Amino acid sequence: MQEFDVIVIGGGPAGYNSAEYAAHHGKSVLLVEKKNLGGTCLNVGCIPTKTLLYASKVYHYANGAGKPYGVTAKEVSLDHAAVIQKKNEVVKTLVQGVAGGLRRKKVRVVNGTAKLSKDNGALVVSTEKESFIGKNVIIAAGSSPVVPPIEGVKEEFEKGTVMTSDEILDMTEIPKKLLIVGGGVIGFEMAAYFQEAGSRVTVIEMMDKVLGPNDREVSLLLQQELEKRGVTFYLSCGVTKVANGVVTFVRDGKIDVAAYDKALMCVGRRANSNIEGLAELGVRTERGAIVTDAQMRTNVPGIYAIGDVNGKVMLAHVGYREGEVAVNTILGKQDAMSYDAVCGVVYTSPEAAFVGMSEEQAIESGIPYTVKKVSVNFSGRHVE
Ligand code: FAD
């Protein structure tokens, strides 16, 4: 069996970045990917959604929002099928870029589903065809969208009327009525695009606010902006059934219904910890995510877990940084992961960026704080 200093399972941002970083520091590296290099982020996540949102932003400005600046356009339209084609081109270019980057760093890339085992105390990673020994194994297997156990969802999913973020990014037609269950960042960005592209969007969210735990005031501001454009939000509402074009949900303790043509489930993501052999090696998981310390080590020596699979913060740049920490630990360098100042962006129009704690989290933690507000008009570029 061929031996590598580092074997990385998963070719998403966490995986490809850690593989390149380890190779850059002189380690022999193997990366195993079962589908496409680039993982969720490049193929069905950050990049495709940002391409769609960019198209809708251009459309929005051409369609009248650019008028105060003297820009007018005639016969403006958004051709969704062409947007999807552009999205596919962008994805292809970036995936090729990742393959090129790995090649340049001399990382060996193998296509296959990795499983784990031990042979005479050594860690073994096997695909359907080959087995390899890894002095260190970095698990970067990512996450998958949750299909919630709501009545009717499984059947509608099989019919193609209910989708997750994976499927909707390949849909080439704009549904007249789009229902989005879940108003977190992913659901919210989808609502912004599809409303602009011509759908009548309804978002049903369990919490009393959109955009998850992000700052309440800013979340409300963005929600109101989408409401002005026609999106309907039902907050503090639980969906009980999705079937035959009708969603049933509980609103103020009463049953309510709304019609849909297509429905999108954006209720969260589950860590891909279902790797064969993981449990047999005794790797600890909690609620499906692999447990790690600040050096990204699991409880099994030589095995690390980075990116979405450890369930800590499901963002691409967090996975990048966790990969650096894992590799630095392998290199014997002192490094530790900190989640205190993670930033996140909602790429709607207007956009919003967040970093660190929200005001509500500071209140909850009893941390003293000051609020400073500055109008965007202070920035010459943004005078309304
Ligand atoms: P992934 O990207 O999921 O990659 C994991 C890879 O591992 C996959 O390619 C998978 O095929 C492979 N794999 C799994 N099991 C095995 C196995 N046994 N053997 C071999 N290969 C295996 N984040 C941002 O920072 N900004 C954004 O704007 C943003 N937008 C998003 C929009 C959407 C719609 C979604 C769904 C996500 C978005 N994210 C965004 C989150 C981001 O995509 C993830 O945080 C990121 O992709 C996680 O990277 P990862 O490498 O941990 O996992």
CSV table of C-alpha atoms and ligand atoms in Angstrom, one decimal:
chain,number,residue,atom,x,y,z
A,1,MET,CA,0.0,0.0,0.0
A,2,GLN,CA,1.3,3.4,-0.9
A,3,GLU,CA,1.9,5.7,2.1
A,4,PHE,CA,1.2,9.4,2.3
A,5,ASP,CA,2.0,12.0,5.0
A,6,VAL,CA,-1.5,13.3,4.7
A,7,ILE,CA,-4.7,11.9,3.2
A,8,VAL,CA,-7.6,14.3,2.8
A,9,ILE,CA,-11.1,13.0,2.4
A,10,GLY,CA,-13.3,15.4,0.5
A,11,GLY,CA,-12.4,18.0,-2.2
A,12,GLY,CA,-14.5,21.0,-1.0
A,13,PRO,CA,-12.9,24.3,0.2
A,14,ALA,CA,-11.7,22.8,3.5
A,15,GLY,CA,-10.3,19.7,1.8
A,16,TYR,CA,-8.6,21.2,-1.3
A,17,ASN,CA,-7.1,24.1,0.7
A,18,SER,CA,-5.7,21.9,3.4
A,19,ALA,CA,-4.3,19.5,0.7
A,20,GLU,CA,-2.6,22.4,-1.1
A,21,TYR,CA,-1.3,23.9,2.2
A,22,ALA,CA,0.2,20.5,3.4
A,23,ALA,CA,1.8,19.9,-0.1
A,24,HIS,CA,3.2,23.5,-0.1
A,25,HIS,CA,4.9,22.6,3.2
A,26,GLY,CA,6.6,19.5,1.7
A,27,LYS,CA,4.2,16.8,2.7
A,28,SER,CA,3.1,14.0,0.3
A,29,VAL,CA,-0.6,14.4,-0.1
A,30,LEU,CA,-3.5,12.3,-1.4
A,31,LEU,CA,-7.0,13.8,-1.8
A,32,VAL,CA,-10.0,11.5,-2.3
A,33,GLU,CA,-13.2,13.0,-3.7
A,34,LYS,CA,-16.3,11.0,-4.5
A,35,LYS,CA,-18.1,13.5,-6.7
A,36,ASN,CA,-16.7,16.9,-7.9
A,37,LEU,CA,-13.7,18.9,-6.8
A,38,GLY,CA,-14.9,22.1,-5.2
A,39,GLY,CA,-17.5,20.4,-3.1
A,40,THR,CA,-20.7,22.1,-2.1
A,41,CYS,CA,-19.3,25.6,-2.2
A,42,LEU,CA,-18.2,25.6,-5.9
A,43,ASN,CA,-20.8,23.2,-7.3
A,44,VAL,CA,-24.1,23.7,-5.4
A,45,GLY,CA,-23.4,26.4,-2.8
A,46,CYS,CA,-21.6,29.8,-2.6
A,47,ILE,CA,-20.5,30.1,-6.2
A,48,PRO,CA,-23.7,29.2,-8.0
A,49,THR,CA,-25.9,31.3,-5.6
A,50,LYS,CA,-23.6,34.3,-6.0
A,51,THR,CA,-23.8,34.0,-9.8
A,52,LEU,CA,-27.6,34.0,-9.6
A,53,LEU,CA,-27.6,36.9,-7.2
A,54,TYR,CA,-25.2,38.9,-9.4
A,55,ALA,CA,-27.5,38.4,-12.4
A,56,SER,CA,-30.5,39.6,-10.3
A,57,LYS,CA,-28.6,42.6,-9.1
A,58,VAL,CA,-27.7,43.6,-12.7
A,59,TYR,CA,-31.3,43.0,-13.7
A,60,HIS,CA,-32.6,45.1,-10.8
A,61,TYR,CA,-30.4,48.1,-11.7
A,62,ALA,CA,-31.2,47.9,-15.4
A,63,ASN,CA,-34.9,47.6,-14.6
A,64,GLY,CA,-35.2,51.0,-13.1
A,65,ALA,CA,-33.1,51.0,-9.9
A,66,GLY,CA,-30.2,52.6,-11.9
A,67,LYS,CA,-32.4,55.5,-13.0
A,68,PRO,CA,-31.4,58.1,-10.4
A,69,TYR,CA,-27.9,57.8,-11.7
A,70,GLY,CA,-29.0,58.5,-15.3
A,71,VAL,CA,-28.9,54.9,-16.4
A,72,THR,CA,-32.0,53.7,-18.3
A,73,ALA,CA,-32.4,50.6,-20.4
A,74,LYS,CA,-35.1,49.4,-22.8
A,75,GLU,CA,-36.6,45.9,-23.0
A,76,VAL,CA,-34.8,44.5,-20.0
A,77,SER,CA,-35.5,40.9,-19.2
A,78,LEU,CA,-34.0,38.1,-17.1
A,79,ASP,CA,-33.6,34.8,-18.9
A,80,HIS,CA,-33.4,32.3,-16.1
A,81,ALA,CA,-32.2,29.4,-18.4
A,82,ALA,CA,-29.4,31.6,-19.6
A,83,VAL,CA,-28.5,32.5,-16.0
A,84,ILE,CA,-28.2,28.8,-15.2
A,85,GLN,CA,-26.1,28.3,-18.2
A,86,LYS,CA,-23.8,31.1,-17.1
A,87,LYS,CA,-23.7,29.6,-13.6
A,88,ASN,CA,-22.6,26.3,-15.1
A,89,GLU,CA,-19.8,28.0,-16.9
A,90,VAL,CA,-18.6,29.8,-13.8
A,91,VAL,CA,-18.7,26.5,-11.8
A,92,LYS,CA,-16.8,24.7,-14.5
A,93,THR,CA,-14.1,27.3,-14.7
A,94,LEU,CA,-13.6,27.4,-10.9
A,95,VAL,CA,-13.6,23.6,-10.6
A,96,GLN,CA,-10.9,23.4,-13.3
A,97,GLY,CA,-9.0,26.0,-11.3
A,98,VAL,CA,-9.1,23.9,-8.2
A,99,ALA,CA,-7.9,20.8,-10.2
A,100,GLY,CA,-5.1,22.9,-11.6
A,101,GLY,CA,-4.0,24.2,-8.2
A,102,LEU,CA,-3.9,20.7,-6.8
A,103,ARG,CA,-1.9,19.5,-9.8
A,104,ARG,CA,0.6,22.3,-9.4
A,105,LYS,CA,1.2,21.4,-5.8
A,106,LYS,CA,1.6,17.8,-6.8
A,107,VAL,CA,-1.3,16.6,-4.7
A,108,ARG,CA,-2.5,13.2,-6.0
A,109,VAL,CA,-6.3,13.3,-6.6
A,110,VAL,CA,-8.3,10.0,-6.6
A,111,ASN,CA,-11.9,9.8,-7.5
A,112,GLY,CA,-13.8,7.4,-5.2
A,113,THR,CA,-15.7,7.1,-1.9
A,114,ALA,CA,-13.3,6.9,0.9
A,115,LYS,CA,-13.7,4.5,3.8
A,116,LEU,CA,-11.5,4.2,6.9
A,117,SER,CA,-9.8,1.2,8.6
A,118,LYS,CA,-6.6,0.2,10.4
A,119,ASP,CA,-3.9,-2.2,9.4
A,120,ASN,CA,-1.3,-3.1,12.0
A,121,GLY,CA,-2.0,0.1,13.8
A,122,ALA,CA,-1.7,2.2,10.6
A,123,LEU,CA,-4.6,4.4,9.3
A,124,VAL,CA,-5.9,3.1,6.0
A,125,VAL,CA,-8.1,5.0,3.5
A,126,SER,CA,-9.6,2.8,0.8
A,127,THR,CA,-11.7,3.6,-2.3
A,128,GLU,CA,-13.5,1.1,-4.4
A,129,LYS,CA,-10.3,0.3,-6.3
A,130,GLU,CA,-7.2,1.1,-4.0
A,131,SER,CA,-6.1,1.3,-0.4
A,132,PHE,CA,-3.5,3.8,1.0
A,133,ILE,CA,-1.8,4.3,4.3
A,134,GLY,CA,-2.1,7.8,5.8
A,135,LYS,CA,0.3,9.0,8.6
A,136,ASN,CA,-2.4,11.6,9.1
A,137,VAL,CA,-6.0,11.7,7.8
A,138,ILE,CA,-8.0,14.9,7.4
A,139,ILE,CA,-11.7,14.4,7.1
A,140,ALA,CA,-13.3,17.2,5.1
A,141,ALA,CA,-16.4,15.4,3.9
A,142,GLY,CA,-18.7,18.4,4.2
A,143,SER,CA,-22.5,18.4,4.7
A,144,SER,CA,-25.7,17.8,2.9
A,145,PRO,CA,-29.1,19.5,2.9
A,146,VAL,CA,-31.7,18.2,5.4
A,147,VAL,CA,-35.0,16.9,3.9
A,148,PRO,CA,-37.3,17.5,6.9
A,149,PRO,CA,-39.6,14.8,8.0
A,150,ILE,CA,-42.7,16.9,7.3
A,151,GLU,CA,-45.8,15.1,6.0
A,152,GLY,CA,-45.8,14.9,2.2
A,153,VAL,CA,-42.2,16.2,1.7
A,154,LYS,CA,-40.7,12.9,0.8
A,155,GLU,CA,-43.4,12.1,-1.8
A,156,GLU,CA,-43.3,15.6,-3.3
A,157,PHE,CA,-39.5,15.4,-3.4
A,158,GLU,CA,-39.7,12.3,-5.5
A,159,LYS,CA,-42.2,14.0,-7.8
A,160,GLY,CA,-39.7,16.9,-8.2
A,161,THR,CA,-42.1,19.6,-6.8
A,162,VAL,CA,-40.2,19.8,-3.6
A,163,MET,CA,-36.4,20.5,-3.8
A,164,THR,CA,-33.4,21.3,-1.7
A,165,SER,CA,-30.8,23.9,-2.6
A,166,ASP,CA,-29.0,21.2,-4.6
A,167,GLU,CA,-31.8,20.6,-7.1
A,168,ILE,CA,-33.1,24.2,-7.4
A,169,LEU,CA,-29.8,25.4,-8.8
A,170,ASP,CA,-30.4,23.2,-11.9
A,171,MET,CA,-34.0,24.2,-12.4
A,172,THR,CA,-34.3,26.1,-15.7
A,173,GLU,CA,-37.8,27.5,-15.3
A,174,ILE,CA,-39.1,30.1,-12.9
A,175,PRO,CA,-42.0,28.8,-10.9
A,176,LYS,CA,-45.0,31.1,-10.6
A,177,LYS,CA,-45.3,30.5,-6.9
A,178,LEU,CA,-42.3,29.5,-5.0
A,179,LEU,CA,-42.6,28.4,-1.4
A,180,ILE,CA,-39.4,28.5,0.7
A,181,VAL,CA,-39.4,26.7,4.1
A,182,GLY,CA,-36.7,28.2,6.2
A,183,GLY,CA,-35.6,31.9,6.2
A,184,GLY,CA,-32.0,31.5,7.1
A,185,VAL,CA,-29.2,32.9,4.9
A,186,ILE,CA,-29.6,30.3,2.2
A,187,GLY,CA,-33.4,30.5,2.1
A,188,PHE,CA,-33.2,34.3,2.2
A,189,GLU,CA,-30.8,34.6,-0.7
A,190,MET,CA,-32.9,32.2,-2.8
A,191,ALA,CA,-36.0,34.3,-2.0
A,192,ALA,CA,-34.2,37.4,-3.2
A,193,TYR,CA,-33.2,35.9,-6.5
A,194,PHE,CA,-36.4,34.1,-7.4
A,195,GLN,CA,-38.6,37.1,-6.5
A,196,GLU,CA,-36.5,39.3,-8.8
A,197,ALA,CA,-36.6,36.6,-11.5
A,198,GLY,CA,-40.4,36.6,-11.5
A,199,SER,CA,-41.6,34.1,-8.9
A,200,ARG,CA,-44.1,35.1,-6.3
A,201,VAL,CA,-42.1,34.0,-3.2
A,202,THR,CA,-43.5,33.0,0.2
A,203,VAL,CA,-41.1,32.2,3.0
A,204,ILE,CA,-42.2,30.3,6.1
A,205,GLU,CA,-39.8,30.4,9.1
A,206,MET,CA,-40.0,28.8,12.5
A,207,MET,CA,-38.1,31.5,14.3
A,208,ASP,CA,-39.4,35.0,14.9
A,209,LYS,CA,-36.8,36.5,12.6
A,210,VAL,CA,-35.0,35.8,9.3
A,211,LEU,CA,-31.3,35.2,8.8
A,212,GLY,CA,-30.8,32.9,11.8
A,213,PRO,CA,-28.8,34.3,14.7
A,214,ASN,CA,-27.5,37.3,12.8
A,215,ASP,CA,-28.2,40.8,14.2
A,216,ARG,CA,-32.0,41.4,14.6
A,217,GLU,CA,-32.1,45.0,13.4
A,218,VAL,CA,-30.2,44.3,10.2
A,219,SER,CA,-32.1,41.1,9.6
A,220,LEU,CA,-35.4,43.1,9.8
A,221,LEU,CA,-34.1,45.8,7.5
A,222,LEU,CA,-33.3,43.2,4.8
A,223,GLN,CA,-36.6,41.4,5.3
A,224,GLN,CA,-38.5,44.7,4.8
A,225,GLU,CA,-36.5,45.3,1.6
A,226,LEU,CA,-37.6,42.0,0.2
A,227,GLU,CA,-41.2,42.6,1.4
A,228,LYS,CA,-41.2,45.8,-0.7
A,229,ARG,CA,-40.3,43.7,-3.7
A,230,GLY,CA,-43.2,41.4,-3.0
A,231,VAL,CA,-41.9,38.5,-0.9
A,232,THR,CA,-44.3,37.3,1.8
A,233,PHE,CA,-42.8,36.2,5.1
A,234,TYR,CA,-44.6,34.1,7.7
A,235,LEU,CA,-42.5,34.1,10.9
A,236,SER,CA,-42.9,32.0,14.0
A,237,CYS,CA,-44.8,29.5,11.9
A,238,GLY,CA,-44.3,25.7,11.7
A,239,VAL,CA,-45.1,23.8,8.5
A,240,THR,CA,-47.1,20.6,9.1
A,241,LYS,CA,-47.8,19.4,5.5
A,242,VAL,CA,-46.6,20.0,2.0
A,243,ALA,CA,-48.8,18.2,-0.7
A,244,ASN,CA,-50.3,18.8,-4.1
A,245,GLY,CA,-49.5,22.4,-4.3
A,246,VAL,CA,-50.7,23.4,-0.9
A,247,VAL,CA,-48.6,24.0,2.2
A,248,THR,CA,-50.3,23.7,5.6
A,249,PHE,CA,-48.7,25.7,8.5
A,250,VAL,CA,-49.5,26.8,12.0
A,251,ARG,CA,-49.8,30.5,12.4
A,252,ASP,CA,-50.8,32.1,15.8
A,253,GLY,CA,-52.0,28.7,17.0
A,254,LYS,CA,-54.3,28.3,13.9
A,255,ILE,CA,-54.0,26.3,10.8
A,256,ASP,CA,-53.3,28.3,7.6
A,257,VAL,CA,-52.6,27.3,4.0
A,258,ALA,CA,-50.8,28.8,1.0
A,259,ALA,CA,-50.4,27.6,-2.6
A,260,TYR,CA,-47.2,26.8,-4.3
A,261,ASP,CA,-45.9,25.4,-7.6
A,262,LYS,CA,-42.5,24.5,-6.4
A,263,ALA,CA,-41.2,24.3,-2.8
A,264,LEU,CA,-37.7,24.7,-1.5
A,265,MET,CA,-36.6,23.1,1.8
A,266,CYS,CA,-33.9,25.3,3.4
A,267,VAL,CA,-34.1,24.0,7.0
A,268,GLY,CA,-30.4,23.3,7.6
A,269,ARG,CA,-27.6,21.0,6.7
A,270,ARG,CA,-26.3,17.7,8.2
A,271,ALA,CA,-22.6,16.8,8.5
A,272,ASN,CA,-21.5,14.0,6.2
A,273,SER,CA,-20.1,11.8,9.0
A,274,ASN,CA,-21.6,8.6,7.6
A,275,ILE,CA,-18.1,7.5,6.4
A,276,GLU,CA,-17.7,3.8,6.4
A,277,GLY,CA,-15.3,2.7,9.2
A,278,LEU,CA,-15.5,6.0,11.1
A,279,ALA,CA,-17.5,4.5,14.0
A,280,GLU,CA,-15.4,1.3,14.1
A,281,LEU,CA,-12.3,3.4,14.6
A,282,GLY,CA,-14.0,5.0,17.5
A,283,VAL,CA,-14.2,8.6,16.1
A,284,ARG,CA,-16.5,10.6,18.4
A,285,THR,CA,-19.5,12.3,16.9
A,286,GLU,CA,-22.2,14.5,18.5
A,287,ARG,CA,-25.5,15.0,16.8
A,288,GLY,CA,-24.0,13.7,13.6
A,289,ALA,CA,-20.9,16.0,13.6
A,290,ILE,CA,-17.3,14.9,14.2
A,291,VAL,CA,-16.1,16.3,17.5
A,292,THR,CA,-12.8,18.2,17.3
A,293,ASP,CA,-10.6,20.3,19.6
A,294,ALA,CA,-9.0,23.7,18.9
A,295,GLN,CA,-6.3,22.0,16.8
A,296,MET,CA,-9.0,20.2,14.7
A,297,ARG,CA,-7.9,16.8,16.2
A,298,THR,CA,-10.6,14.1,16.7
A,299,ASN,CA,-10.3,11.8,19.7
A,300,VAL,CA,-8.4,9.3,17.5
A,301,PRO,CA,-4.7,10.1,17.1
A,302,GLY,CA,-3.8,11.1,13.5
A,303,ILE,CA,-7.4,11.8,12.5
A,304,TYR,CA,-8.5,15.5,12.0
A,305,ALA,CA,-11.9,16.9,10.9
A,306,ILE,CA,-12.4,20.2,9.2
A,307,GLY,CA,-15.1,22.2,7.5
A,308,ASP,CA,-18.8,21.5,7.6
A,309,VAL,CA,-18.3,17.9,8.8
A,310,ASN,CA,-17.4,19.1,12.3
A,311,GLY,CA,-20.6,21.1,12.4
A,312,LYS,CA,-19.1,24.1,14.1
A,313,VAL,CA,-19.6,27.0,11.6
A,314,MET,CA,-20.7,26.0,8.1
A,315,LEU,CA,-18.9,28.6,6.0
A,316,ALA,CA,-16.3,28.1,3.3
A,317,HIS,CA,-13.7,30.5,4.8
A,318,VAL,CA,-14.0,28.8,8.2
A,319,GLY,CA,-13.2,25.5,6.5
A,320,TYR,CA,-10.2,27.1,4.9
A,321,ARG,CA,-8.8,28.3,8.2
A,322,GLU,CA,-9.6,25.0,10.0
A,323,GLY,CA,-7.6,23.3,7.3
A,324,GLU,CA,-4.6,25.5,8.0
A,325,VAL,CA,-4.9,24.8,11.7
A,326,ALA,CA,-5.0,21.0,11.1
A,327,VAL,CA,-2.0,21.1,8.8
A,328,ASN,CA,0.0,23.4,11.1
A,329,THR,CA,-0.7,20.9,13.9
A,330,ILE,CA,0.6,18.1,11.7
A,331,LEU,CA,3.7,20.2,10.9
A,332,GLY,CA,4.3,20.6,14.7
A,333,LYS,CA,3.5,24.3,14.6
A,334,GLN,CA,1.6,25.9,17.4
A,335,ASP,CA,-1.9,27.0,16.1
A,336,ALA,CA,-5.4,27.1,17.4
A,337,MET,CA,-8.8,27.7,15.9
A,338,SER,CA,-10.9,30.6,17.2
A,339,TYR,CA,-14.5,31.2,16.2
A,340,ASP,CA,-14.7,34.6,18.0
A,341,ALA,CA,-14.6,36.8,14.9
A,342,VAL,CA,-16.1,34.8,12.1
A,343,CYS,CA,-17.6,37.0,9.3
A,344,GLY,CA,-20.5,36.2,7.1
A,345,VAL,CA,-22.2,38.0,4.3
A,346,VAL,CA,-25.8,38.0,2.9
A,347,TYR,CA,-25.3,38.8,-0.8
A,348,THR,CA,-28.7,40.3,-1.5
A,349,SER,CA,-29.3,43.9,-2.7
A,350,PRO,CA,-28.6,45.7,-0.4
A,351,GLU,CA,-26.0,43.3,1.1
A,352,ALA,CA,-25.2,42.9,4.8
A,353,ALA,CA,-22.1,41.7,6.5
A,354,PHE,CA,-21.7,40.4,10.0
A,355,VAL,CA,-18.7,39.6,12.2
A,356,GLY,CA,-18.4,38.1,15.7
A,357,MET,CA,-21.3,38.3,18.2
A,358,SER,CA,-24.6,40.0,17.5
A,359,GLU,CA,-26.0,42.5,19.9
A,360,GLU,CA,-28.5,39.9,21.1
A,361,GLN,CA,-25.7,37.4,21.8
A,362,ALA,CA,-23.8,40.1,23.7
A,363,ILE,CA,-26.9,40.8,25.9
A,364,GLU,CA,-27.4,37.1,26.5
A,365,SER,CA,-23.7,36.6,27.5
A,366,GLY,CA,-23.9,39.7,29.8
A,367,ILE,CA,-21.0,41.3,27.9
A,368,PRO,CA,-21.0,45.2,28.1
A,369,TYR,CA,-21.2,46.8,24.7
A,370,THR,CA,-21.8,50.1,22.8
A,371,VAL,CA,-23.9,50.5,19.7
A,372,LYS,CA,-22.5,52.8,17.0
A,373,LYS,CA,-24.5,53.5,13.9
A,374,VAL,CA,-23.2,55.3,10.8
A,375,SER,CA,-25.4,56.0,7.8
A,376,VAL,CA,-24.2,54.4,4.5
A,377,ASN,CA,-24.5,57.9,3.1
A,378,PHE,CA,-21.2,58.7,4.8
A,379,SER,CA,-19.7,56.6,2.0
A,380,GLY,CA,-19.6,58.7,-1.1
A,381,ARG,CA,-20.2,55.6,-3.2
A,382,HIS,CA,-23.5,54.9,-1.6
A,383,VAL,CA,-25.4,58.2,-1.4
A,384,GLU,CA,-29.0,57.5,-2.0
B,1,FAD,P1,-18.1,20.5,1.1
B,1,FAD,O1,-17.9,21.7,0.3
B,1,FAD,O2,-19.4,20.0,1.3
B,1,FAD,O3,-17.2,19.4,0.4
B,1,FAD,C1,-17.1,18.1,0.9
B,1,FAD,C2,-16.7,17.1,-0.2
B,1,FAD,O4,-16.4,15.9,0.4
B,1,FAD,C3,-17.8,16.9,-1.2
B,1,FAD,O5,-17.3,17.2,-2.5
B,1,FAD,C4,-18.2,15.5,-1.1
B,1,FAD,O6,-18.5,14.9,-2.3
B,1,FAD,C5,-16.9,14.9,-0.5
B,1,FAD,N1,-17.1,13.6,0.2
B,1,FAD,C6,-18.0,13.4,1.2
B,1,FAD,N2,-17.8,12.1,1.7
B,1,FAD,C7,-16.8,11.6,1.0
B,1,FAD,C8,-16.2,10.3,1.1
B,1,FAD,N3,-16.6,9.3,1.9
B,1,FAD,N4,-15.2,10.0,0.2
B,1,FAD,C9,-14.8,11.0,-0.7
B,1,FAD,N5,-15.3,12.2,-0.8
B,1,FAD,C10,-16.3,12.5,0.1
B,1,FAD,N6,-20.4,29.6,2.5
B,1,FAD,C11,-19.7,30.8,2.5
B,1,FAD,O7,-18.7,31.0,3.1
B,1,FAD,N7,-20.3,31.8,1.7
B,1,FAD,C12,-21.4,31.7,1.0
B,1,FAD,O8,-21.8,32.6,0.3
B,1,FAD,C13,-22.1,30.4,1.0
B,1,FAD,N8,-23.2,30.2,0.3
B,1,FAD,C14,-23.8,29.0,0.4
B,1,FAD,C15,-24.9,28.7,-0.4
B,1,FAD,C16,-25.6,27.5,-0.4
B,1,FAD,C17,-26.8,27.3,-1.2
B,1,FAD,C18,-25.0,26.4,0.4
B,1,FAD,C19,-25.6,25.1,0.4
B,1,FAD,C20,-23.9,26.6,1.1
B,1,FAD,C21,-23.2,27.9,1.1
B,1,FAD,N9,-22.1,28.1,1.9
B,1,FAD,C22,-21.5,29.4,1.9
B,1,FAD,C23,-21.5,27.1,2.7
B,1,FAD,C24,-20.3,26.4,2.1
B,1,FAD,O9,-20.7,25.9,0.8
B,1,FAD,C25,-19.8,25.3,2.9
B,1,FAD,O10,-19.5,25.8,4.2
B,1,FAD,C26,-18.5,24.7,2.4
B,1,FAD,O11,-18.7,24.2,1.1
B,1,FAD,C27,-18.0,23.6,3.3
B,1,FAD,O12,-16.8,23.1,2.7
B,1,FAD,P2,-16.3,21.7,3.1
B,1,FAD,O13,-15.0,21.5,2.3
B,1,FAD,O14,-16.3,21.4,4.5
B,1,FAD,O15,-17.4,20.7,2.5
